Amino acid sequence: MARQLMKGNEAIAEAAIRAGCRAFFGYPITPQNEIPEYMAAHMAENGGVFVQAESEVAAINMVYGAAAAGFRAMTSSSSPGISLKQEGISYIAASDLPCVIVNIMRAGPGLGGIQSAQGDYFQAVKGGGHGDYKLLVFAPASIQEAVDLMFVAFDKADQYRMPAMILGDGMIGQMMEPVELPPAVDLQSLPEKPWCLRGWDGQGERRIVSSLRIQPEDLEPYLNEQMKKWERIKEDEARAEEYRAEDAEILLTAYGTPARICKSAVEILRAEGIKAGLIRPITLFPFPDRAFRYHAARPEVKGFVSVELSTGQMIEDVRLAVDGKKPVSFFGRCGGAVMSEDEIVAFVKGGAF
Amino acid sequence: MPVFHKTKVLTDVPMHYCPGCTHGVVHRLVAECLEELGVAGKTIGVAPVGCAVFAYNYFNLDMAEAAHGRAPAMATGIKRVRPECVVFAYQGDGDLASIGAAETVHAAARGENITVIFINNGIYGMTGGQMAPTTLIGAKATTCPYGRDPKVNGYPVRVSEMLAQLDGPSYIARVSTHNARAVLDAKKHIRRAFEKQIEGKGFALVEVLTGCPTNWAMSPVDALKYVEEQVIPYYPLGVYKDTDKEVR
Amino acid sequence: MEKILLAGFGGQGVLSLGQILAYAAMTEGKEVSWLPSYGPEMRGGTANCSVIISEKPIASPIVARPTLLVAMNGPSLVRFEDKVVPGGVIIVNSSLIERKVTRSDVKAYYIPANDLAIQCGTARAANIVMYGAINSHCKILQPESVHKGLEYAFKKKPRLIPMNEVAYRAGFEAVEQHD
């Protein structure tokens, strides 16, 4: 399969179509506009539907409807728009429906800026909407990985009947890199969704999609079952990449594009005789605790540095995983500014701990 | 001798609606229309947040329960991927005309091929009698305890008149349930609104004026009288838009 | 590994020049990345993009310190001159920039890209003149991949390719003949 030079947003959209997405609902916001634009141009020829919704709120509720009807459905947005979608995301999660939400993050809070940032980690991983729910959160660091994770996101969302999020920084959306696009999935090969709304012909049970469980004796057991599901997900679905970590004494950790900047920093530090390595979480929920626990237990490890395009969000999960066994420090740029590898190197050499 | 049969499109679950509320009447009209049109087996209903929040327990159909005000968006998502299905949203005035005003206007403007049943009783019933976007001037509610004052609370929204200005809808009508004749007439318009969808003609909405004896603090009979004497003059009945013929 | 920063004002074809370079290098099996500035700058303000061409997988796609800078207008030279690595290269569009590079630890080429492009038939080919200038210095692209880059850029208007081949050669030769 030949490599194509594709912009991240366009590759994400094409990958979604190939992964079986047949319903896209969105609203314009920078820096993710190429996703709805690509969907508008190509969804119909693939037998799918595209609607430019009147708002982010409407878009996620259209996803809610299409997902309830059993179709692979998706929306995309950037940070302020993702905030507006939180209501719908909570309802979709509570209705046990699969869907994919793409967040090409820009700098917040508020209207913030339009440059690349990672300030939505808490929102994606810790909730964002109301109530107890989780999203599967995937954090690609390259266009190829964004493409590959799109297939995983749709499959895992279906498997666990819950929403999945692709959490990319603005650079993932705007950058161009060579990609190999996997072949389109055969929709007939996907597992059946017996629960989906399609009109009830009187055979078997009629289908009701609802997030309403008004009695505590209904809602509590439901949530207890969800907790068990989240534990299984933590056990089975965590993904991380380790880069020169095996003998590292200083472990950088970052997700998305900053992880690639960290790789460059690792090379520079290694060339200067400092044994640095990288742990790159690929799933943010579930967080890859095991990789951190393993390295925290190695005696030669001096500590961890969480490198983020925020004021420090993922670091809380890093600290939980390291569990006090080693120091964890923070290096970040925010507001749309992006660190250079040299800044990371200077931070480590300047005594990160 | 003819025997009365309850429509099979309603379940046998006892409804939770208050005495004198005509939600149950409207449910039955919708269910009978779907049965008579022979489309119940391919119909998907979308329930609102409000008094009809449990409508999915009463309609013997595949049903979804939407977020507050988002039923037209959810119905859009369903209808777009399952155009062969008949899709309707059943909403109250707070849901449709306040928190969901944007979803309503834009589903109508897109000419989304769905049917919307809009229950207008001028009050938030489920939450206990707060002011609705359709509460009449001077009428009391728990959040306008001295009566709705336009200086403080603004004016009621005439949804049918507003939506009839758009090019998207195929059918907009306002009906009532205050007496038997009105109920029979309401059914004709509800049926027409579903026929429009089946014919692929686009967005159809029927606004149904109902009473709320509980929150209006009236007897059921007085509530029906109030609809006739006070509500209908502000919200005149009739067909506001029909792309198949000239109206008004 | 070549870390290229291309900068100018919107409409000079800076972003598309970056895509042409990345595409042409990709056809040779190289690893490439193209990262644009985006936002209000897309609409008539300054525009720049980073292109990395490498034999190995690319770690950071951000070019904080370019090995090669193309400055298509004065503000770009002011903004990025100091970022270039010692021993790096700055290609200055001398049609629009009168001043010289102030650093002595970089190699500077002064290429009148707009004038050369006009001689080839259109001022819009100034970015393609720079395409030639870049490859003349770096020699990172084989002639057939240079051509593939032009086919990629003009896939909707292939009749423009011969004229742009001429523009490419003009830039290539201008660097060869430079002091």
PDB file of C-alpha atoms in Angstrom, chain B residues 70-194:
ATOM      1  CA  ARG B  70     -32.472  17.891  22.235  1.00  0.00           C
ATOM      2  CA  ALA B  71     -35.192  15.592  20.903  1.00  0.00           C
ATOM      3  CA  PRO B  72     -35.215  17.204  17.419  1.00  0.00           C
ATOM      4  CA  ALA B  73     -31.424  16.750  17.172  1.00  0.00           C
ATOM      5  CA  MET B  74     -31.619  13.152  18.355  1.00  0.00           C
ATOM      6  CA  ALA B  75     -34.520  12.491  15.986  1.00  0.00           C
ATOM      7  CA  THR B  76     -32.423  14.029  13.200  1.00  0.00           C
ATOM      8  CA  GLY B  77     -29.603  11.602  13.939  1.00  0.00           C
ATOM      9  CA  ILE B  78     -31.998   8.648  13.890  1.00  0.00           C
ATOM     10  CA  LYS B  79     -33.900   9.720  10.781  1.00  0.00           C
ATOM     11  CA  ARG B  80     -30.789  10.472   8.751  1.00  0.00           C
ATOM     12  CA  VAL B  81     -29.381   6.972   9.237  1.00  0.00           C
ATOM     13  CA  ARG B  82     -32.770   5.224   9.120  1.00  0.00           C
ATOM     14  CA  PRO B  83     -34.766   7.191   6.535  1.00  0.00           C
ATOM     15  CA  GLU B  84     -37.054   4.166   6.089  1.00  0.00           C
ATOM     16  CA  CYS B  85     -38.324   4.598   9.666  1.00  0.00           C
ATOM     17  CA  VAL B  86     -41.011   7.008  10.847  1.00  0.00           C
ATOM     18  CA  VAL B  87     -39.400   9.175  13.520  1.00  0.00           C
ATOM     19  CA  PHE B  88     -41.198  11.519  15.862  1.00  0.00           C
ATOM     20  CA  ALA B  89     -40.292  13.721  18.798  1.00  0.00           C
ATOM     21  CA  TYR B  90     -42.828  14.333  21.565  1.00  0.00           C
ATOM     22  CA  GLN B  91     -41.997  17.479  23.515  1.00  0.00           C
ATOM     23  CA  GLY B  92     -43.354  19.970  25.984  1.00  0.00           C
ATOM     24  CA  ASP B  93     -43.110  23.754  25.906  1.00  0.00           C
ATOM     25  CA  GLY B  94     -40.063  24.175  28.132  1.00  0.00           C
ATOM     26  CA  ASP B  95     -38.271  21.438  26.218  1.00  0.00           C
ATOM     27  CA  LEU B  96     -39.189  22.616  22.735  1.00  0.00           C
ATOM     28  CA  ALA B  97     -39.570  26.383  23.004  1.00  0.00           C
ATOM     29  CA  SER B  98     -37.029  27.276  25.682  1.00  0.00           C
ATOM     30  CA  ILE B  99     -33.984  25.068  26.199  1.00  0.00           C
ATOM     31  CA  GLY B 100     -34.471  23.352  22.849  1.00  0.00           C
ATOM     32  CA  ALA B 101     -35.457  26.394  20.802  1.00  0.00           C
ATOM     33  CA  ALA B 102     -32.338  26.215  18.654  1.00  0.00           C
ATOM     34  CA  GLU B 103     -32.764  22.492  17.957  1.00  0.00           C
ATOM     35  CA  THR B 104     -36.431  23.075  17.076  1.00  0.00           C
ATOM     36  CA  VAL B 105     -35.861  26.025  14.760  1.00  0.00           C
ATOM     37  CA  HIS B 106     -33.000  24.353  12.917  1.00  0.00           C
ATOM     38  CA  ALA B 107     -34.669  20.974  12.522  1.00  0.00           C
ATOM     39  CA  ALA B 108     -37.585  22.912  11.030  1.00  0.00           C
ATOM     40  CA  ALA B 109     -35.309  25.071   8.860  1.00  0.00           C
ATOM     41  CA  ARG B 110     -33.540  21.977   7.518  1.00  0.00           C
ATOM     42  CA  GLY B 111     -36.929  20.546   6.653  1.00  0.00           C
ATOM     43  CA  GLU B 112     -35.840  17.497   8.609  1.00  0.00           C
ATOM     44  CA  ASN B 113     -38.261  14.743   7.636  1.00  0.00           C
ATOM     45  CA  ILE B 114     -39.569  14.113  11.149  1.00  0.00           C
ATOM     46  CA  THR B 115     -42.823  14.737  12.983  1.00  0.00           C
ATOM     47  CA  VAL B 116     -42.905  16.782  16.173  1.00  0.00           C
ATOM     48  CA  ILE B 117     -45.770  16.666  18.645  1.00  0.00           C
ATOM     49  CA  PHE B 118     -45.562  19.776  20.799  1.00  0.00           C
ATOM     50  CA  ILE B 119     -47.545  19.900  24.026  1.00  0.00           C
ATOM     51  CA  ASN B 120     -48.157  23.510  25.085  1.00  0.00           C
ATOM     52  CA  ASN B 121     -49.641  23.878  28.539  1.00  0.00           C
ATOM     53  CA  GLY B 122     -47.843  27.098  29.437  1.00  0.00           C
ATOM     54  CA  ILE B 123     -46.070  25.719  32.487  1.00  0.00           C
ATOM     55  CA  TYR B 124     -43.208  23.491  33.627  1.00  0.00           C
ATOM     56  CA  GLY B 125     -45.208  20.595  35.040  1.00  0.00           C
ATOM     57  CA  MET B 126     -42.567  18.015  35.982  1.00  0.00           C
ATOM     58  CA  THR B 127     -40.437  20.436  38.005  1.00  0.00           C
ATOM     59  CA  GLY B 128     -43.398  21.911  39.830  1.00  0.00           C
ATOM     60  CA  GLY B 129     -45.029  24.829  38.072  1.00  0.00           C
ATOM     61  CA  GLN B 130     -42.331  27.222  36.937  1.00  0.00           C
ATOM     62  CA  MET B 131     -42.832  29.785  34.199  1.00  0.00           C
ATOM     63  CA  ALA B 132     -42.634  28.422  30.657  1.00  0.00           C
ATOM     64  CA  PRO B 133     -41.735  30.318  27.462  1.00  0.00           C
ATOM     65  CA  THR B 134     -45.441  29.990  26.605  1.00  0.00           C
ATOM     66  CA  THR B 135     -46.895  31.131  29.965  1.00  0.00           C
ATOM     67  CA  LEU B 136     -49.522  33.819  29.308  1.00  0.00           C
ATOM     68  CA  ILE B 137     -49.043  37.423  30.412  1.00  0.00           C
ATOM     69  CA  GLY B 138     -50.466  37.786  33.912  1.00  0.00           C
ATOM     70  CA  ALA B 139     -50.538  34.047  34.579  1.00  0.00           C
ATOM     71  CA  LYS B 140     -48.931  32.979  37.853  1.00  0.00           C
ATOM     72  CA  ALA B 141     -46.158  30.417  38.125  1.00  0.00           C
ATOM     73  CA  THR B 142     -43.725  29.604  40.922  1.00  0.00           C
ATOM     74  CA  THR B 143     -41.019  31.671  39.219  1.00  0.00           C
ATOM     75  CA  CYS B 144     -43.400  34.533  38.405  1.00  0.00           C
ATOM     76  CA  PRO B 145     -45.502  34.401  41.580  1.00  0.00           C
ATOM     77  CA  TYR B 146     -47.113  37.794  40.926  1.00  0.00           C
ATOM     78  CA  GLY B 147     -48.052  36.878  37.382  1.00  0.00           C
ATOM     79  CA  ARG B 148     -45.980  37.017  34.226  1.00  0.00           C
ATOM     80  CA  ASP B 149     -44.831  40.606  33.768  1.00  0.00           C
ATOM     81  CA  PRO B 150     -43.441  41.338  30.290  1.00  0.00           C
ATOM     82  CA  LYS B 151     -41.046  43.909  31.757  1.00  0.00           C
ATOM     83  CA  VAL B 152     -39.429  41.199  33.854  1.00  0.00           C
ATOM     84  CA  ASN B 153     -40.258  37.979  32.071  1.00  0.00           C
ATOM     85  CA  GLY B 154     -40.717  38.949  28.437  1.00  0.00           C
ATOM     86  CA  TYR B 155     -43.487  37.708  26.192  1.00  0.00           C
ATOM     87  CA  PRO B 156     -44.870  34.265  25.400  1.00  0.00           C
ATOM     88  CA  VAL B 157     -43.520  32.545  22.289  1.00  0.00           C
ATOM     89  CA  ARG B 158     -45.999  31.631  19.545  1.00  0.00           C
ATOM     90  CA  VAL B 159     -44.123  28.634  18.183  1.00  0.00           C
ATOM     91  CA  SER B 160     -46.436  27.702  15.316  1.00  0.00           C
ATOM     92  CA  GLU B 161     -46.548  31.231  13.924  1.00  0.00           C
ATOM     93  CA  MET B 162     -42.767  31.515  14.248  1.00  0.00           C
ATOM     94  CA  LEU B 163     -41.948  28.214  12.538  1.00  0.00           C
ATOM     95  CA  ALA B 164     -44.491  28.836   9.788  1.00  0.00           C
ATOM     96  CA  GLN B 165     -42.243  31.678   8.568  1.00  0.00           C
ATOM     97  CA  LEU B 166     -39.523  29.183   7.636  1.00  0.00           C
ATOM     98  CA  ASP B 167     -39.208  27.538   4.242  1.00  0.00           C
ATOM     99  CA  GLY B 168     -38.271  24.149   5.705  1.00  0.00           C
ATOM    100  CA  PRO B 169     -41.490  22.894   7.324  1.00  0.00           C
ATOM    101  CA  SER B 170     -44.146  21.111   5.290  1.00  0.00           C
ATOM    102  CA  TYR B 171     -46.864  21.327   7.915  1.00  0.00           C
ATOM    103  CA  ILE B 172     -47.455  23.418  11.010  1.00  0.00           C
ATOM    104  CA  ALA B 173     -50.756  23.325  12.890  1.00  0.00           C
ATOM    105  CA  ARG B 174     -52.100  24.250  16.304  1.00  0.00           C
ATOM    106  CA  VAL B 175     -54.858  22.162  17.861  1.00  0.00           C
ATOM    107  CA  SER B 176     -56.418  21.766  21.286  1.00  0.00           C
ATOM    108  CA  THR B 177     -57.790  19.064  23.560  1.00  0.00           C
ATOM    109  CA  HIS B 178     -60.296  21.089  25.583  1.00  0.00           C
ATOM    110  CA  ASN B 179     -63.390  19.188  24.346  1.00  0.00           C
ATOM    111  CA  ALA B 180     -64.304  16.111  22.363  1.00  0.00           C
ATOM    112  CA  ARG B 181     -64.655  17.967  19.084  1.00  0.00           C
ATOM    113  CA  ALA B 182     -61.215  19.549  19.531  1.00  0.00           C
ATOM    114  CA  VAL B 183     -59.706  16.148  20.291  1.00  0.00           C
ATOM    115  CA  LEU B 184     -61.172  14.628  17.135  1.00  0.00           C
ATOM    116  CA  ASP B 185     -59.885  17.578  15.140  1.00  0.00           C
ATOM    117  CA  ALA B 186     -56.443  17.271  16.769  1.00  0.00           C
ATOM    118  CA  LYS B 187     -56.221  13.686  15.589  1.00  0.00           C
ATOM    119  CA  LYS B 188     -56.798  14.716  11.968  1.00  0.00           C
ATOM    120  CA  HIS B 189     -53.860  17.138  12.128  1.00  0.00           C
ATOM    121  CA  ILE B 190     -51.588  14.697  13.923  1.00  0.00           C
ATOM    122  CA  ARG B 191     -52.365  12.103  11.275  1.00  0.00           C
ATOM    123  CA  ARG B 192     -51.629  14.655   8.562  1.00  0.00           C
ATOM    124  CA  ALA B 193     -48.287  15.472  10.212  1.00  0.00           C
ATOM    125  CA  PHE B 194     -47.287  11.790  10.044  1.00  0.00           C
TER     126      PHE B 194
END
